[in-house]
CSV table of C-alpha atoms in Angstrom, one decimal:
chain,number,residue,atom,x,y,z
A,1,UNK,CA,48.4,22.9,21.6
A,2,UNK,CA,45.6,20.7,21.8
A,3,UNK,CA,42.9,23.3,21.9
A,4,UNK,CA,44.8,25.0,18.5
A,5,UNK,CA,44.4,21.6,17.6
A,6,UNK,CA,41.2,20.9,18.1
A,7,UNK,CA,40.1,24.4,17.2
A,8,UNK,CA,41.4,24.4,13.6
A,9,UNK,CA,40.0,20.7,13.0
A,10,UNK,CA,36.5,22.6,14.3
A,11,UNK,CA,37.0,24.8,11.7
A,12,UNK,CA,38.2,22.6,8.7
A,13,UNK,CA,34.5,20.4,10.1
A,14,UNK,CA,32.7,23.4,10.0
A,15,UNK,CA,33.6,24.7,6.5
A,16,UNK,CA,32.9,21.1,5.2
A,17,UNK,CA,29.6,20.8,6.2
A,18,UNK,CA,27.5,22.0,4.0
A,19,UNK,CA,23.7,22.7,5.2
A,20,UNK,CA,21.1,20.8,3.2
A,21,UNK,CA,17.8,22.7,2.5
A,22,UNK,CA,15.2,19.6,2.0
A,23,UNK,CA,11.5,19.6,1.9
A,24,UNK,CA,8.7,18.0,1.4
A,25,UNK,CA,5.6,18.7,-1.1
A,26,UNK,CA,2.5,16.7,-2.1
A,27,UNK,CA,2.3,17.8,-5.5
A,28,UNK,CA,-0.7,16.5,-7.1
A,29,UNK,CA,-2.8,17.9,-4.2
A,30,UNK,CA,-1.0,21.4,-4.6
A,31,UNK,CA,-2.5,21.1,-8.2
A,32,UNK,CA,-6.0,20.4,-7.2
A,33,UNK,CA,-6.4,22.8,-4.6
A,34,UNK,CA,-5.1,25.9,-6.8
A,35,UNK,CA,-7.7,28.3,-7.9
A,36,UNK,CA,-6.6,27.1,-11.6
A,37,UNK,CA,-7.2,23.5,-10.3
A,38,UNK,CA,-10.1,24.0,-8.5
A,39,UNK,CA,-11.6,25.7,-11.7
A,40,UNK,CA,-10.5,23.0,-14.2
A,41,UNK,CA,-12.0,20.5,-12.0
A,42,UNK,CA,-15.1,21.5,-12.7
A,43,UNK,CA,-16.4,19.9,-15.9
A,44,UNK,CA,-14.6,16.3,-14.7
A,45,UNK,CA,-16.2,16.4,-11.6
A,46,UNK,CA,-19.7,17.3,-12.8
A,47,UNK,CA,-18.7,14.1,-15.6
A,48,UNK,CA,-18.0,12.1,-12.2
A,49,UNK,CA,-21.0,13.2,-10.9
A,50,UNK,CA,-23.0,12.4,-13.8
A,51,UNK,CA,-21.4,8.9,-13.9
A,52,UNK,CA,-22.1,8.0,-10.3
A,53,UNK,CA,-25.9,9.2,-10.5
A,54,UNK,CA,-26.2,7.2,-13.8
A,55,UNK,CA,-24.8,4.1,-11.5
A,56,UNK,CA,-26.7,4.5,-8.6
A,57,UNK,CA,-29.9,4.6,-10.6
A,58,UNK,CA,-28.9,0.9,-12.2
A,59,UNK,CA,-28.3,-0.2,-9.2
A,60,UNK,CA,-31.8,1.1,-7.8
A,61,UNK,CA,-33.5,-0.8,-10.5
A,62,UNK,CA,-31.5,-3.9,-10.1
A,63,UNK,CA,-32.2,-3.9,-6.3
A,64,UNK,CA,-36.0,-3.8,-7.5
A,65,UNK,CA,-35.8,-5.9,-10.0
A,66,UNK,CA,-34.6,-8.7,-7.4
A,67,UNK,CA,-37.1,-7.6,-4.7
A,68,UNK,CA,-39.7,-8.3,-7.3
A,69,UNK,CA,-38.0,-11.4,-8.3
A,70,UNK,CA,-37.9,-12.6,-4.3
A,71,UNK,CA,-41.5,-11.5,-4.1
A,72,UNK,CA,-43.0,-13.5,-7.0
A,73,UNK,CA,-40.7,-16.3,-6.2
A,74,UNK,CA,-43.2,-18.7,-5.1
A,75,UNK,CA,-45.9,-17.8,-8.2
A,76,UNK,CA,-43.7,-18.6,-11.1
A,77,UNK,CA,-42.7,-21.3,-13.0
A,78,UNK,CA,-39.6,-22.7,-12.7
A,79,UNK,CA,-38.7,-22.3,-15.8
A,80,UNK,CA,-39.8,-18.2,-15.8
A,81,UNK,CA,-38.0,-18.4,-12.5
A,82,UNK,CA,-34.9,-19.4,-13.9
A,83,UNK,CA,-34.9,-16.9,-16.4
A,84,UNK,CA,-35.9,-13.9,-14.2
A,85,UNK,CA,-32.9,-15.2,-12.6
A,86,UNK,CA,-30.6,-15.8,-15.0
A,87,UNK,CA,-31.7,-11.9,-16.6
A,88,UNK,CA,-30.7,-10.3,-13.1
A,89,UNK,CA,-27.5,-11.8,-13.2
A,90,UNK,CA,-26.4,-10.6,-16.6
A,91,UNK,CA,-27.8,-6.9,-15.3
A,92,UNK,CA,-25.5,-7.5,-11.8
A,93,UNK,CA,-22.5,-8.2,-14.6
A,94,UNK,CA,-23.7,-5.0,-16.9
A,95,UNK,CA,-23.8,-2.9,-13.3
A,96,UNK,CA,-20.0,-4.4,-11.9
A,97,UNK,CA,-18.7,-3.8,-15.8
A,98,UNK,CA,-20.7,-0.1,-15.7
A,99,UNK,CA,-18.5,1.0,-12.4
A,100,UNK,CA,-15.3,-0.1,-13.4
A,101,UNK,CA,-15.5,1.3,-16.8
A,102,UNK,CA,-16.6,4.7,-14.9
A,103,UNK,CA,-13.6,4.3,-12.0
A,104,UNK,CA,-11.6,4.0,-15.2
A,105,UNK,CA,-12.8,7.2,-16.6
A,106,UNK,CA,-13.2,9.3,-13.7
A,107,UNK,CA,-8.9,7.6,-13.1
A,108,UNK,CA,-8.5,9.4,-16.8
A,109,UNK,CA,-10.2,12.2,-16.3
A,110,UNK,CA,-8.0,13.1,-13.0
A,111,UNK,CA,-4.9,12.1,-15.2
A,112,UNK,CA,-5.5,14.5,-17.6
A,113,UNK,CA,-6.7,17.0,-15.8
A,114,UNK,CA,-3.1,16.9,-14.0
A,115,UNK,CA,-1.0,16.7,-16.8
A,116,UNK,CA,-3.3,19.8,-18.2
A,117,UNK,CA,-1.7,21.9,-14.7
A,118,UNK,CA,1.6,20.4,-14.4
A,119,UNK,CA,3.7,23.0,-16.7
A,120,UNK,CA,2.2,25.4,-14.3
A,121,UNK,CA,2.9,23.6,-11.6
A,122,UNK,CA,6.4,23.2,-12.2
A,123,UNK,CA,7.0,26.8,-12.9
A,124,UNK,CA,5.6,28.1,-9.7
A,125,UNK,CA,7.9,25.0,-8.2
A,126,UNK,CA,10.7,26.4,-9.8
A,127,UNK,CA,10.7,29.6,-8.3
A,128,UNK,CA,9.7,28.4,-4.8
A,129,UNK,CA,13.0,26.1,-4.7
A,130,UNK,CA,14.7,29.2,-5.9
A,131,UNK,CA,13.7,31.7,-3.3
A,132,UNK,CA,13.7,29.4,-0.5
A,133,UNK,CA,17.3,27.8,-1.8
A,134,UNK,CA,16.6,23.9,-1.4
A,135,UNK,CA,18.8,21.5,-2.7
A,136,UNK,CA,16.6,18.8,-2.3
A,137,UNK,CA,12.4,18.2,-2.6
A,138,UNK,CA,11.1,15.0,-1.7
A,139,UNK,CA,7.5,13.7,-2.0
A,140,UNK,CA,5.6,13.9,1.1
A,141,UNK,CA,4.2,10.3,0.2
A,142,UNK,CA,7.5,9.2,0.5
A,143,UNK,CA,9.1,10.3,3.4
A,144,UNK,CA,8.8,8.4,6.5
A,145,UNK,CA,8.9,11.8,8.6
A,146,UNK,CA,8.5,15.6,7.8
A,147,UNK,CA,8.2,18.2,10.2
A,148,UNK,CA,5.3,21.0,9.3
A,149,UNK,CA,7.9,23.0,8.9
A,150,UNK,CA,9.2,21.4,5.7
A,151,UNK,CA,6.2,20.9,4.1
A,152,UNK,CA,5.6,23.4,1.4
A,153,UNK,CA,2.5,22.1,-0.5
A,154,UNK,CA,0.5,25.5,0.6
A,155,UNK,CA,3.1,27.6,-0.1
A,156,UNK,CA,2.9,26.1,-3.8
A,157,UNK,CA,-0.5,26.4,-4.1
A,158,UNK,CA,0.0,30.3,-2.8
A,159,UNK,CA,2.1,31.0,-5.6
A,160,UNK,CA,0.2,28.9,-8.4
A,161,UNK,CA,-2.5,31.5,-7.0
A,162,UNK,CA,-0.4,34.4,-7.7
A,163,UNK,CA,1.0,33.3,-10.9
A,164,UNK,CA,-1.9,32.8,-12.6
């Protein structure tokens, strides 16, 4: 009697249980590395690049500028001194104010350029959950742990490939 018991409770349990398909996905960096991504990244990273050479040659000539500054240090008035001084601390200001406005930017450019892929994104997302039947899709960022196994950022970026 107990093992009927038991045997019939096993089954009630058993048909209860449902199985819940989760995984994980990084979905951002599914975007960037598709073929579409990787294309439309193009023009904003050549913007970036433009940015960051633009900054690095201020900074070159403020670096000189205060070499030259230490240099003639000891031949200049005070007064020309100060102002040398004063002049390469207003360029410093102009340089800090120059990168943050082009982190901004560059921050914009990436924004846009994934809100430009999402739709595709999402559709190729779609039909991943579908044929692999998940219930649940968590961002890998967000999950404490994730096996390999349910990660399926490549396998988005695969089928972004094939869709478009």
């Amino acid at each position: 009697m107990k093992k009927l018991i038991t045997v019939i409770f096993t089954l009630c349990f058993m048909t209860s249980v449902q199985a819940t398909e989760v995984a994980v996905l990084d979905f951002r960096a599914a975007l960037l590395q598709s073929n579409i991504g990787q294309e439309a990244a193009k023009e904003p990273k050549q913007k970036v690049a433009a940015m960051d050479a633009r900054l690095k040659s201020e900074q070159e000539s403020l670096e000189a500028d205060a070499n030259n500054l230490k240099r003639d240090e000891l031949t200049l008035s005070e007064e020309e001194f100060k102002k040398r001084r004063a002049q390469l601390a207003e360029n410093q200001n102009k340089i800090r104010n120059m990168a943050a406005n082009m982190q901004r930017q560059a921050k914009e450019l990436e924004q846009q350029l994934i809100q430009s892929l999402t739709p595709k994104g999402e559709a190729a997302l779609k039909l991943l959950i579908e044929e692999r039947k998940l219930d649940l899709v968590l961002n890998r960022q967000l999950s404490l742990y994730a096996s390999g196994a349910s990660d399926i950022t490549d396998e988005l970026v695969e089928r972004i490939n094939k869709d478009n």
